[in-house]
mmCIF file of C-alpha atoms and ligand atoms in Angstrom:
data_model
loop_
_atom_site.group_PDB
_atom_site.id
_atom_site.type_symbol
_atom_site.label_atom_id
_atom_site.label_comp_id
_atom_site.label_asym_id
_atom_site.label_seq_id
_atom_site.Cartn_x
_atom_site.Cartn_y
_atom_site.Cartn_z
ATOM 1 C CA MET A 1 127.471 107.776 98.692
ATOM 2 C CA LYS A 2 123.883 107.454 97.155
ATOM 3 C CA LYS A 3 120.737 108.659 99.130
ATOM 4 C CA ASN A 4 118.030 106.559 99.101
ATOM 5 C CA LEU A 5 114.713 108.308 97.664
ATOM 6 C CA LEU A 6 111.072 107.210 98.246
ATOM 7 C CA SER A 7 107.818 108.793 97.499
ATOM 8 C CA GLY A 8 104.495 107.181 96.416
ATOM 9 C CA VAL A 9 101.168 108.404 94.851
ATOM 10 C CA LYS A 10 97.899 106.972 95.284
ATOM 11 C CA PRO A 11 96.024 105.661 92.377
ATOM 12 C CA THR A 12 92.756 107.307 93.187
ATOM 13 C CA GLY A 13 92.262 109.564 89.818
ATOM 14 C CA ARG A 14 93.866 111.590 87.268
ATOM 15 C CA PRO A 15 97.068 113.219 89.075
ATOM 16 C CA HIS A 16 96.776 117.141 88.768
ATOM 17 C CA ILE A 17 99.424 119.497 88.342
ATOM 18 C CA GLY A 18 99.444 120.300 92.341
ATOM 19 C CA ASN A 19 100.622 116.290 92.311
ATOM 20 C CA TYR A 20 102.982 117.160 89.837
ATOM 21 C CA PHE A 21 104.832 120.324 90.625
ATOM 22 C CA GLY A 22 104.541 119.494 94.467
ATOM 23 C CA ALA A 23 105.797 115.974 94.350
ATOM 24 C CA MET A 24 106.108 114.218 90.909
ATOM 25 C CA LYS A 25 108.342 116.733 89.144
ATOM 26 C CA GLN A 26 111.213 116.106 92.225
ATOM 27 C CA PHE A 27 110.947 112.374 91.722
ATOM 28 C CA VAL A 28 112.175 112.990 87.944
ATOM 29 C CA ASP A 29 114.441 115.719 88.681
ATOM 30 C CA LEU A 30 116.328 113.897 91.393
ATOM 31 C CA GLN A 31 116.248 110.616 89.540
ATOM 32 C CA ASP A 32 118.106 112.351 86.560
ATOM 33 C CA GLY A 33 120.389 114.252 88.861
ATOM 34 C CA ARG A 34 118.912 117.922 88.437
ATOM 35 C CA GLY A 35 118.994 117.946 92.770
ATOM 36 C CA GLN A 36 121.748 119.689 94.665
ATOM 37 C CA ALA A 37 124.654 118.904 92.455
ATOM 38 C CA SER A 38 126.531 116.590 95.221
ATOM 39 C CA ASP A 39 123.920 114.255 95.781
ATOM 40 C CA SER A 40 122.484 111.584 93.669
ATOM 41 C CA TYR A 41 119.750 108.980 94.462
ATOM 42 C CA ASP A 42 118.482 105.308 94.370
ATOM 43 C CA CYS A 43 114.676 106.192 93.629
ATOM 44 C CA HIS A 44 111.948 104.081 94.835
ATOM 45 C CA LEU A 45 108.594 105.345 93.438
ATOM 46 C CA PHE A 46 105.460 103.442 94.327
ATOM 47 C CA VAL A 47 101.861 103.340 93.295
ATOM 48 C CA ALA A 48 100.164 103.392 96.759
ATOM 49 C CA ASP A 49 97.149 100.970 96.162
ATOM 50 C CA TYR A 50 96.843 99.975 99.671
ATOM 51 C CA HIS A 51 96.283 103.411 100.713
ATOM 52 C CA ALA A 52 93.805 104.142 97.787
ATOM 53 C CA LEU A 53 91.959 101.102 98.750
ATOM 54 C CA ASN A 54 90.342 103.318 101.721
ATOM 55 C CA LEU A 55 88.566 105.211 98.672
ATOM 56 C CA ILE A 56 88.619 102.917 95.499
ATOM 57 C CA GLN A 57 86.451 99.923 96.570
ATOM 58 C CA ASP A 58 85.841 98.564 93.072
ATOM 59 C CA ALA A 59 88.308 95.800 91.670
ATOM 60 C CA GLU A 60 88.515 97.002 87.815
ATOM 61 C CA GLN A 61 88.819 100.530 88.884
ATOM 62 C CA MET A 62 91.705 99.790 90.979
ATOM 63 C CA ARG A 63 93.313 97.733 88.505
ATOM 64 C CA GLN A 64 92.539 100.608 85.745
ATOM 65 C CA LEU A 65 93.780 103.235 87.711
ATOM 66 C CA THR A 66 96.853 101.567 89.219
ATOM 67 C CA LEU A 67 98.201 100.851 85.207
ATOM 68 C CA ASP A 68 97.008 104.669 84.591
ATOM 69 C CA LEU A 69 99.351 105.613 87.456
ATOM 70 C CA VAL A 70 102.322 103.709 85.969
ATOM 71 C CA LEU A 71 101.703 105.198 82.509
ATOM 72 C CA ASP A 72 101.709 108.870 84.419
ATOM 73 C CA TYR A 73 105.114 107.994 86.036
ATOM 74 C CA LEU A 74 106.496 106.865 82.640
ATOM 75 C CA ALA A 75 105.061 109.519 80.791
ATOM 76 C CA ILE A 76 106.740 112.177 83.211
ATOM 77 C CA GLY A 77 110.208 110.883 82.488
ATOM 78 C CA LEU A 78 110.532 108.216 85.521
ATOM 79 C CA ASP A 79 112.952 105.758 84.019
ATOM 80 C CA PRO A 80 112.718 101.848 85.236
ATOM 81 C CA LYS A 81 116.389 101.709 84.411
ATOM 82 C CA LYS A 82 117.040 104.356 86.884
ATOM 83 C CA SER A 83 114.326 103.978 89.293
ATOM 84 C CA ILE A 84 112.377 101.104 90.901
ATOM 85 C CA ILE A 85 108.703 101.499 90.005
ATOM 86 C CA PHE A 86 106.594 99.253 91.882
ATOM 87 C CA LYS A 87 102.961 98.390 93.358
ATOM 88 C CA GLN A 88 102.708 98.548 97.260
ATOM 89 C CA SER A 89 100.615 95.516 97.339
ATOM 90 C CA ASP A 90 103.329 93.695 95.320
ATOM 91 C CA VAL A 91 105.548 94.006 98.223
ATOM 92 C CA PRO A 92 103.928 91.977 101.456
ATOM 93 C CA ALA A 93 106.578 93.601 103.922
ATOM 94 C CA HIS A 94 104.953 96.894 103.724
ATOM 95 C CA THR A 95 101.652 95.690 105.615
ATOM 96 C CA GLU A 96 103.633 93.214 107.590
ATOM 97 C CA LEU A 97 105.867 96.030 109.147
ATOM 98 C CA ALA A 98 102.733 98.346 109.395
ATOM 99 C CA TRP A 99 101.895 95.359 111.844
ATOM 100 C CA ILE A 100 104.596 95.327 114.051
ATOM 101 C CA PHE A 101 104.546 99.532 114.434
ATOM 102 C CA ASP A 102 100.936 99.232 115.352
ATOM 103 C CA THR A 103 101.810 97.431 118.164
ATOM 104 C CA ILE A 104 104.041 100.256 119.465
ATOM 105 C CA VAL A 105 101.752 103.474 118.133
ATOM 106 C CA THR A 106 99.312 104.605 120.470
ATOM 107 C CA MET A 107 95.895 105.595 119.513
ATOM 108 C CA PRO A 108 96.024 109.452 120.925
ATOM 109 C CA TYR A 109 99.084 109.720 118.722
ATOM 110 C CA LEU A 110 97.284 108.717 115.557
ATOM 111 C CA MET A 111 94.230 110.759 116.811
ATOM 112 C CA ARG A 112 96.415 114.253 116.226
ATOM 113 C CA ALA A 113 97.072 113.254 112.584
ATOM 114 C CA HIS A 114 95.561 116.018 110.428
ATOM 115 C CA ALA A 115 93.668 113.737 108.052
ATOM 116 C CA TYR A 116 92.244 111.906 110.961
ATOM 117 C CA LYS A 117 91.421 115.522 112.536
ATOM 118 C CA ASP A 118 89.681 116.833 109.201
ATOM 119 C CA ALA A 119 87.819 113.707 108.684
ATOM 120 C CA GLU A 120 86.296 113.691 112.365
ATOM 121 C CA ALA A 121 85.632 117.512 112.192
ATOM 122 C CA LYS A 122 83.571 116.609 109.097
ATOM 123 C CA ASN A 123 81.841 113.903 110.940
ATOM 124 C CA LYS A 124 82.699 111.446 108.368
ATOM 125 C CA GLU A 125 82.619 107.954 109.160
ATOM 126 C CA ILE A 126 86.521 106.548 109.243
ATOM 127 C CA ASN A 127 87.474 103.213 108.498
ATOM 128 C CA VAL A 128 90.544 101.826 110.406
ATOM 129 C CA GLY A 129 92.715 102.058 107.284
ATOM 130 C CA THR A 130 92.385 105.722 107.277
ATOM 131 C CA PHE A 131 92.821 106.014 110.777
ATOM 132 C CA ASN A 132 96.217 103.681 110.472
ATOM 133 C CA TYR A 133 97.187 105.695 107.399
ATOM 134 C CA PRO A 134 100.351 106.979 108.856
ATOM 135 C CA VAL A 135 101.524 103.745 110.230
ATOM 136 C CA LEU A 136 101.256 102.146 106.693
ATOM 137 C CA MET A 137 102.949 105.085 105.550
ATOM 138 C CA ALA A 138 106.011 104.833 107.825
ATOM 139 C CA ALA A 139 106.741 101.227 106.989
ATOM 140 C CA ASP A 140 106.649 102.300 103.268
ATOM 141 C CA ILE A 141 109.356 104.932 104.172
ATOM 142 C CA LEU A 142 111.307 103.053 106.574
ATOM 143 C CA LEU A 143 111.670 99.605 104.625
ATOM 144 C CA TYR A 144 114.015 101.330 102.148
ATOM 145 C CA ASP A 145 116.337 102.937 104.415
ATOM 146 C CA THR A 146 115.176 106.273 103.138
ATOM 147 C CA ASP A 147 116.750 109.527 103.184
ATOM 148 C CA VAL A 148 114.507 111.728 101.625
ATOM 149 C CA VAL A 149 110.799 111.584 100.756
ATOM 150 C CA PRO A 150 109.632 114.381 98.269
ATOM 151 C CA VAL A 151 106.152 115.579 98.867
ATOM 152 C CA GLY A 152 103.561 118.215 98.996
ATOM 153 C CA GLN A 153 103.358 119.948 102.328
ATOM 154 C CA ASP A 154 100.250 117.955 102.997
ATOM 155 C CA GLN A 155 102.601 115.082 103.544
ATOM 156 C CA LYS A 156 104.976 116.685 105.918
ATOM 157 C CA GLN A 157 103.287 115.431 108.920
ATOM 158 C CA HIS A 158 103.310 111.932 107.579
ATOM 159 C CA VAL A 159 107.026 112.106 107.187
ATOM 160 C CA GLU A 160 107.462 113.282 110.797
ATOM 161 C CA TYR A 161 105.197 110.136 112.006
ATOM 162 C CA ALA A 162 107.793 107.928 109.984
ATOM 163 C CA ARG A 163 110.718 109.578 111.977
ATOM 164 C CA ASP A 164 109.038 109.224 115.389
ATOM 165 C CA ILE A 165 108.211 105.495 114.581
ATOM 166 C CA ALA A 166 111.532 104.781 113.567
ATOM 167 C CA LEU A 167 112.978 106.390 116.724
ATOM 168 C CA LYS A 168 110.507 104.530 119.036
ATOM 169 C CA PHE A 169 111.318 101.016 117.400
ATOM 170 C CA ASN A 170 114.977 101.761 117.583
ATOM 171 C CA HIS A 171 114.496 102.604 121.669
ATOM 172 C CA ILE A 172 112.139 99.879 122.419
ATOM 173 C CA PHE A 173 114.305 97.222 120.762
ATOM 174 C CA LYS A 174 117.629 98.853 121.393
ATOM 175 C CA SER A 175 118.608 98.429 117.705
ATOM 176 C CA GLU A 176 119.398 100.698 114.922
ATOM 177 C CA THR A 177 117.271 99.044 112.699
ATOM 178 C CA PHE A 178 115.502 102.084 110.939
ATOM 179 C CA LYS A 179 117.274 105.391 109.281
ATOM 180 C CA LEU A 180 115.263 108.736 110.254
ATOM 181 C CA PRO A 181 113.885 110.178 106.811
ATOM 182 C CA GLU A 182 113.489 113.957 105.675
ATOM 183 C CA PRO A 183 111.014 115.272 103.535
ATOM 184 C CA ILE A 184 111.987 117.411 100.717
ATOM 185 C CA ILE A 185 109.160 120.114 100.234
ATOM 186 C CA LEU A 186 109.840 123.106 97.683
ATOM 187 C CA GLU A 187 108.818 126.067 99.211
ATOM 188 C CA SER A 188 107.300 127.751 95.950
ATOM 189 C CA VAL A 189 105.105 124.640 95.117
ATOM 190 C CA ALA A 190 104.515 123.211 98.722
ATOM 191 C CA THR A 191 100.634 123.972 98.140
ATOM 192 C CA VAL A 192 99.517 124.531 94.489
ATOM 193 C CA PRO A 193 96.252 126.239 94.477
ATOM 194 C CA GLY A 194 93.561 125.100 92.482
ATOM 195 C CA ILE A 195 91.295 127.040 90.373
ATOM 196 C CA ASP A 196 89.093 128.114 93.381
ATOM 197 C CA GLY A 197 92.135 129.191 95.422
ATOM 198 C CA ARG A 198 92.042 126.455 97.808
ATOM 199 C CA LYS A 199 94.603 123.640 97.806
ATOM 200 C CA MET A 200 94.360 121.952 94.353
ATOM 201 C CA SER A 201 92.810 118.495 95.431
ATOM 202 C CA LYS A 202 91.015 116.018 93.735
ATOM 203 C CA SER A 203 88.488 115.836 96.325
ATOM 204 C CA TYR A 204 87.685 119.762 95.765
ATOM 205 C CA ASN A 205 86.979 119.136 92.262
ATOM 206 C CA ASN A 206 89.311 122.238 91.649
ATOM 207 C CA THR A 207 92.385 120.428 89.663
ATOM 208 C CA ILE A 208 93.790 120.919 86.260
ATOM 209 C CA PRO A 209 94.734 117.297 85.326
ATOM 210 C CA LEU A 210 98.412 116.902 84.476
ATOM 211 C CA PHE A 211 97.567 114.998 81.187
ATOM 212 C CA ALA A 212 94.651 117.328 80.422
ATOM 213 C CA THR A 213 93.152 117.974 76.709
ATOM 214 C CA ARG A 214 93.312 121.571 75.468
ATOM 215 C CA GLU A 215 89.433 122.047 75.779
ATOM 216 C CA GLU A 216 90.098 120.977 79.531
ATOM 217 C CA ILE A 217 92.653 123.087 80.082
ATOM 218 C CA GLN A 218 90.516 125.915 78.689
ATOM 219 C CA LYS A 219 87.479 125.137 80.521
ATOM 220 C CA ALA A 220 89.438 124.865 83.912
ATOM 221 C CA VAL A 221 91.397 127.998 83.255
ATOM 222 C CA MET A 222 88.189 129.990 82.101
ATOM 223 C CA ALA A 223 86.746 128.886 85.552
ATOM 224 C CA ILE A 224 89.431 130.165 87.790
ATOM 225 C CA VAL A 225 88.068 132.431 90.578
ATOM 226 C CA THR A 226 89.302 135.890 89.668
ATOM 227 C CA ASP A 227 90.256 138.457 92.439
ATOM 228 C CA SER A 228 92.808 141.321 92.104
ATOM 229 C CA GLY A 229 93.046 142.166 95.758
ATOM 230 C CA GLY A 230 95.658 140.059 96.623
ATOM 231 C CA PRO A 231 99.522 141.225 97.293
ATOM 232 C CA GLU A 232 99.734 141.720 93.107
ATOM 233 C CA ALA A 233 97.120 144.113 93.416
ATOM 234 C CA GLY A 234 96.588 146.567 90.417
ATOM 235 C CA GLY A 235 94.628 144.738 88.098
ATOM 236 C CA VAL A 236 96.425 141.430 88.395
ATOM 237 C CA PRO A 237 94.032 138.380 89.086
ATOM 238 C CA THR A 238 96.034 136.625 91.779
ATOM 239 C CA ASN A 239 95.033 133.073 91.177
ATOM 240 C CA VAL A 240 95.831 133.308 87.532
ATOM 241 C CA PHE A 241 99.171 134.777 88.311
ATOM 242 C CA VAL A 242 99.911 132.317 90.986
ATOM 243 C CA MET A 243 99.482 129.479 88.520
ATOM 244 C CA HIS A 244 100.959 130.992 85.644
ATOM 245 C CA LYS A 245 104.323 131.004 87.738
ATOM 246 C CA LEU A 246 104.351 127.270 87.375
ATOM 247 C CA PHE A 247 104.869 127.426 83.645
ATOM 248 C CA LYS A 248 106.999 130.669 83.350
ATOM 249 C CA SER A 249 109.220 132.954 85.380
ATOM 250 C CA GLU A 250 107.876 135.983 87.195
ATOM 251 C CA ALA A 251 110.260 138.019 85.019
ATOM 252 C CA GLU A 252 108.783 136.518 81.766
ATOM 253 C CA LEU A 253 105.233 137.300 82.967
ATOM 254 C CA LYS A 254 105.873 140.799 84.121
ATOM 255 C CA PRO A 255 105.421 142.474 80.740
ATOM 256 C CA LEU A 256 102.362 140.651 80.094
ATOM 257 C CA TYR A 257 100.664 141.373 83.257
ATOM 258 C CA GLU A 258 101.881 145.182 83.117
ATOM 259 C CA THR A 259 100.323 145.437 79.657
ATOM 260 C CA ASN A 260 97.169 143.754 80.189
ATOM 261 C CA ALA A 261 96.062 144.751 84.012
ATOM 262 C CA GLY A 262 92.760 144.253 84.389
ATOM 263 C CA LYS A 263 92.121 142.363 81.021
ATOM 264 C CA TYR A 264 91.548 138.800 82.763
ATOM 265 C CA LYS A 265 90.172 137.077 79.485
ATOM 266 C CA ILE A 266 93.658 137.991 77.676
ATOM 267 C CA LEU A 267 95.494 136.939 80.719
ATOM 268 C CA LYS A 268 93.569 133.575 81.264
ATOM 269 C CA GLU A 269 93.950 132.892 77.415
ATOM 270 C CA ALA A 270 97.899 133.410 77.815
ATOM 271 C CA LEU A 271 97.748 131.043 80.546
ATOM 272 C CA VAL A 272 96.098 128.445 78.655
ATOM 273 C CA GLU A 273 98.362 128.734 75.961
ATOM 274 C CA ASP A 274 101.253 128.143 78.245
ATOM 275 C CA ILE A 275 99.721 125.281 80.122
ATOM 276 C CA ASP A 276 98.857 123.580 76.809
ATOM 277 C CA ALA A 277 102.700 123.904 75.384
ATOM 278 C CA PHE A 278 103.577 122.407 78.481
ATOM 279 C CA ILE A 279 101.241 119.597 78.769
ATOM 280 C CA LYS A 280 101.267 118.892 75.215
ATOM 281 C CA PRO A 281 104.260 116.697 74.771
ATOM 282 C CA LEU A 282 103.498 115.046 78.000
ATOM 283 C CA ARG A 283 100.047 113.953 76.760
ATOM 284 C CA GLU A 284 101.431 112.875 73.265
ATOM 285 C CA ARG A 285 104.304 110.469 75.255
ATOM 286 C CA ARG A 286 101.282 109.197 77.683
ATOM 287 C CA GLU A 287 99.104 108.444 74.400
ATOM 288 C CA LYS A 288 102.103 106.358 72.927
ATOM 289 C CA LEU A 289 103.187 104.429 76.290
ATOM 290 C CA ALA A 290 99.240 103.503 76.696
ATOM 291 C CA SER A 291 99.592 101.277 73.509
ATOM 292 C CA ASP A 292 101.802 98.865 75.220
ATOM 293 C CA VAL A 293 100.253 97.500 78.362
ATOM 294 C CA LYS A 294 102.750 94.705 78.519
ATOM 295 C CA ASN A 295 105.496 97.155 78.972
ATOM 296 C CA VAL A 296 103.834 98.756 81.920
ATOM 297 C CA ILE A 297 103.152 95.126 83.409
ATOM 298 C CA LYS A 298 106.822 94.408 82.891
ATOM 299 C CA VAL A 299 107.618 97.493 84.669
ATOM 300 C CA LEU A 300 105.561 96.360 87.642
ATOM 301 C CA GLU A 301 107.041 93.043 87.626
ATOM 302 C CA ASP A 302 110.558 94.145 87.503
ATOM 303 C CA GLY A 303 110.225 96.612 89.902
ATOM 304 C CA ALA A 304 108.163 94.261 92.354
ATOM 305 C CA ASN A 305 111.346 91.710 92.377
ATOM 306 C CA ASN A 306 113.673 94.713 93.132
ATOM 307 C CA ALA A 307 111.549 96.257 95.758
ATOM 308 C CA ASN A 308 110.909 92.945 97.470
ATOM 309 C CA ILE A 309 114.735 92.091 97.894
ATOM 310 C CA LYS A 310 115.385 95.040 99.539
ATOM 311 C CA ALA A 311 112.265 95.323 101.646
ATOM 312 C CA ASN A 312 112.672 91.603 102.896
ATOM 313 C CA ALA A 313 116.074 92.161 103.898
ATOM 314 C CA LYS A 314 115.098 95.280 106.264
ATOM 315 C CA LEU A 315 111.917 93.217 107.458
ATOM 316 C CA LEU A 316 114.256 90.637 108.352
ATOM 317 C CA GLU A 317 116.399 92.868 110.546
ATOM 318 C CA ALA A 318 113.297 94.200 112.072
ATOM 319 C CA LYS A 319 111.839 90.631 112.871
ATOM 320 C CA LYS A 320 115.319 89.967 114.225
ATOM 321 C CA ALA A 321 115.163 92.979 116.680
ATOM 322 C CA ILE A 322 111.848 92.082 118.063
ATOM 323 C CA GLY A 323 112.991 88.430 118.616
ATOM 324 C CA VAL A 324 110.358 86.605 116.582
ATOM 325 C CA ILE A 325 113.255 85.071 114.444
HETATM 326 P P1 AMP B 401 98.411 111.954 96.552
HETATM 327 O O1 AMP B 401 98.601 110.644 96.118
HETATM 328 O O2 AMP B 401 96.941 112.242 95.962
HETATM 329 O O3 AMP B 401 98.053 111.985 98.193
HETATM 330 O O4 AMP B 401 99.461 113.080 96.307
HETATM 331 C C1 AMP B 401 100.503 112.687 95.610
HETATM 332 C C2 AMP B 401 101.672 113.709 96.024
HETATM 333 O O5 AMP B 401 100.832 115.149 95.748
HETATM 334 C C3 AMP B 401 101.933 113.993 97.682
HETATM 335 O O6 AMP B 401 103.277 114.023 98.056
HETATM 336 C C4 AMP B 401 101.264 115.357 97.801
HETATM 337 O O7 AMP B 401 101.488 115.791 98.749
HETATM 338 C C5 AMP B 401 101.225 115.955 96.549
HETATM 339 N N1 AMP B 401 100.203 117.225 96.424
HETATM 340 C C6 AMP B 401 98.832 116.819 96.279
HETATM 341 N N2 AMP B 401 98.274 118.096 96.181
HETATM 342 C C7 AMP B 401 99.180 118.883 95.999
HETATM 343 C C8 AMP B 401 98.948 120.545 95.995
HETATM 344 N N3 AMP B 401 97.893 120.982 95.889
HETATM 345 N N4 AMP B 401 100.181 121.072 96.182
HETATM 346 C C9 AMP B 401 101.327 120.307 96.214
HETATM 347 N N5 AMP B 401 101.569 119.077 96.350
HETATM 348 C C10 AMP B 401 100.376 118.394 96.323
#
């Protein structure tokens, strides 16, 4: 039996190698059957534009970032013949189901969400959309009878929220409407560090973009904060080594790091080479795809048709369970 996989990325700017190794690579691997040997997946990958609306509040920018993210998806190997690739706002069932969930989720429960607590701790003004983010995300996940959600560590709590909300709904409305999803988080890449050693994040300005030019890679790698006091002490710059391990195995890297202990410039130059060798084909593929915007629009149209069929069927079940039809 095929399992349902769902995940999404917010169109809030260029994705970085943390997004890729933490989540997006798994989308492609699982789509292509490179997961556990016995499992195959019906994949649903979406552009989370309504989530991004909490940050991107400029129409032209939103349109461009959305097309960009679809190009990113296609360039890393997501295949519209195998996966449903769609835009969240094209499937109204997401927001409609989120409203239904709003009526059974309490405010104190949402106040425990990390994203909300972080924003509050920083004294940031929080809009209702950001506060409600986990509810919309629960709707995103639960509409597709999702079994697995490949994500980075920072999204683990959101998948737990989706499970809790599914259980609560099924309990209140004495139904078995929603399936309980599980996150897929790969331990080695659960939180990819940025060039300053903190979690790689667009908002920290510490990223290496996934489709970076060689110059951008060079600039970012040379700016990696070096520190040799970590577990791999003895002249090995921890942050450089940790990043390097994303691209080559420890066994492959060992001789390089032993021979060049303490020679940070040489090690960083080797890292630039390895990142560029990895990114170059992706970058070139993306450039080719970018010349055919019509294709991108068609992918989203087809994806919307397929996603709406599935999502509307599940929404209908939920509406029957609550008694509005
Ligand atoms: P976003 O759309 O920016 O929320 O992130 C898209 C996906 O990338 C989510 O599954 C995140 O958990 C994942 N992600 C973001 N940053 C990192 C990171 N530094 N390490 C691992 N995964 C990440």
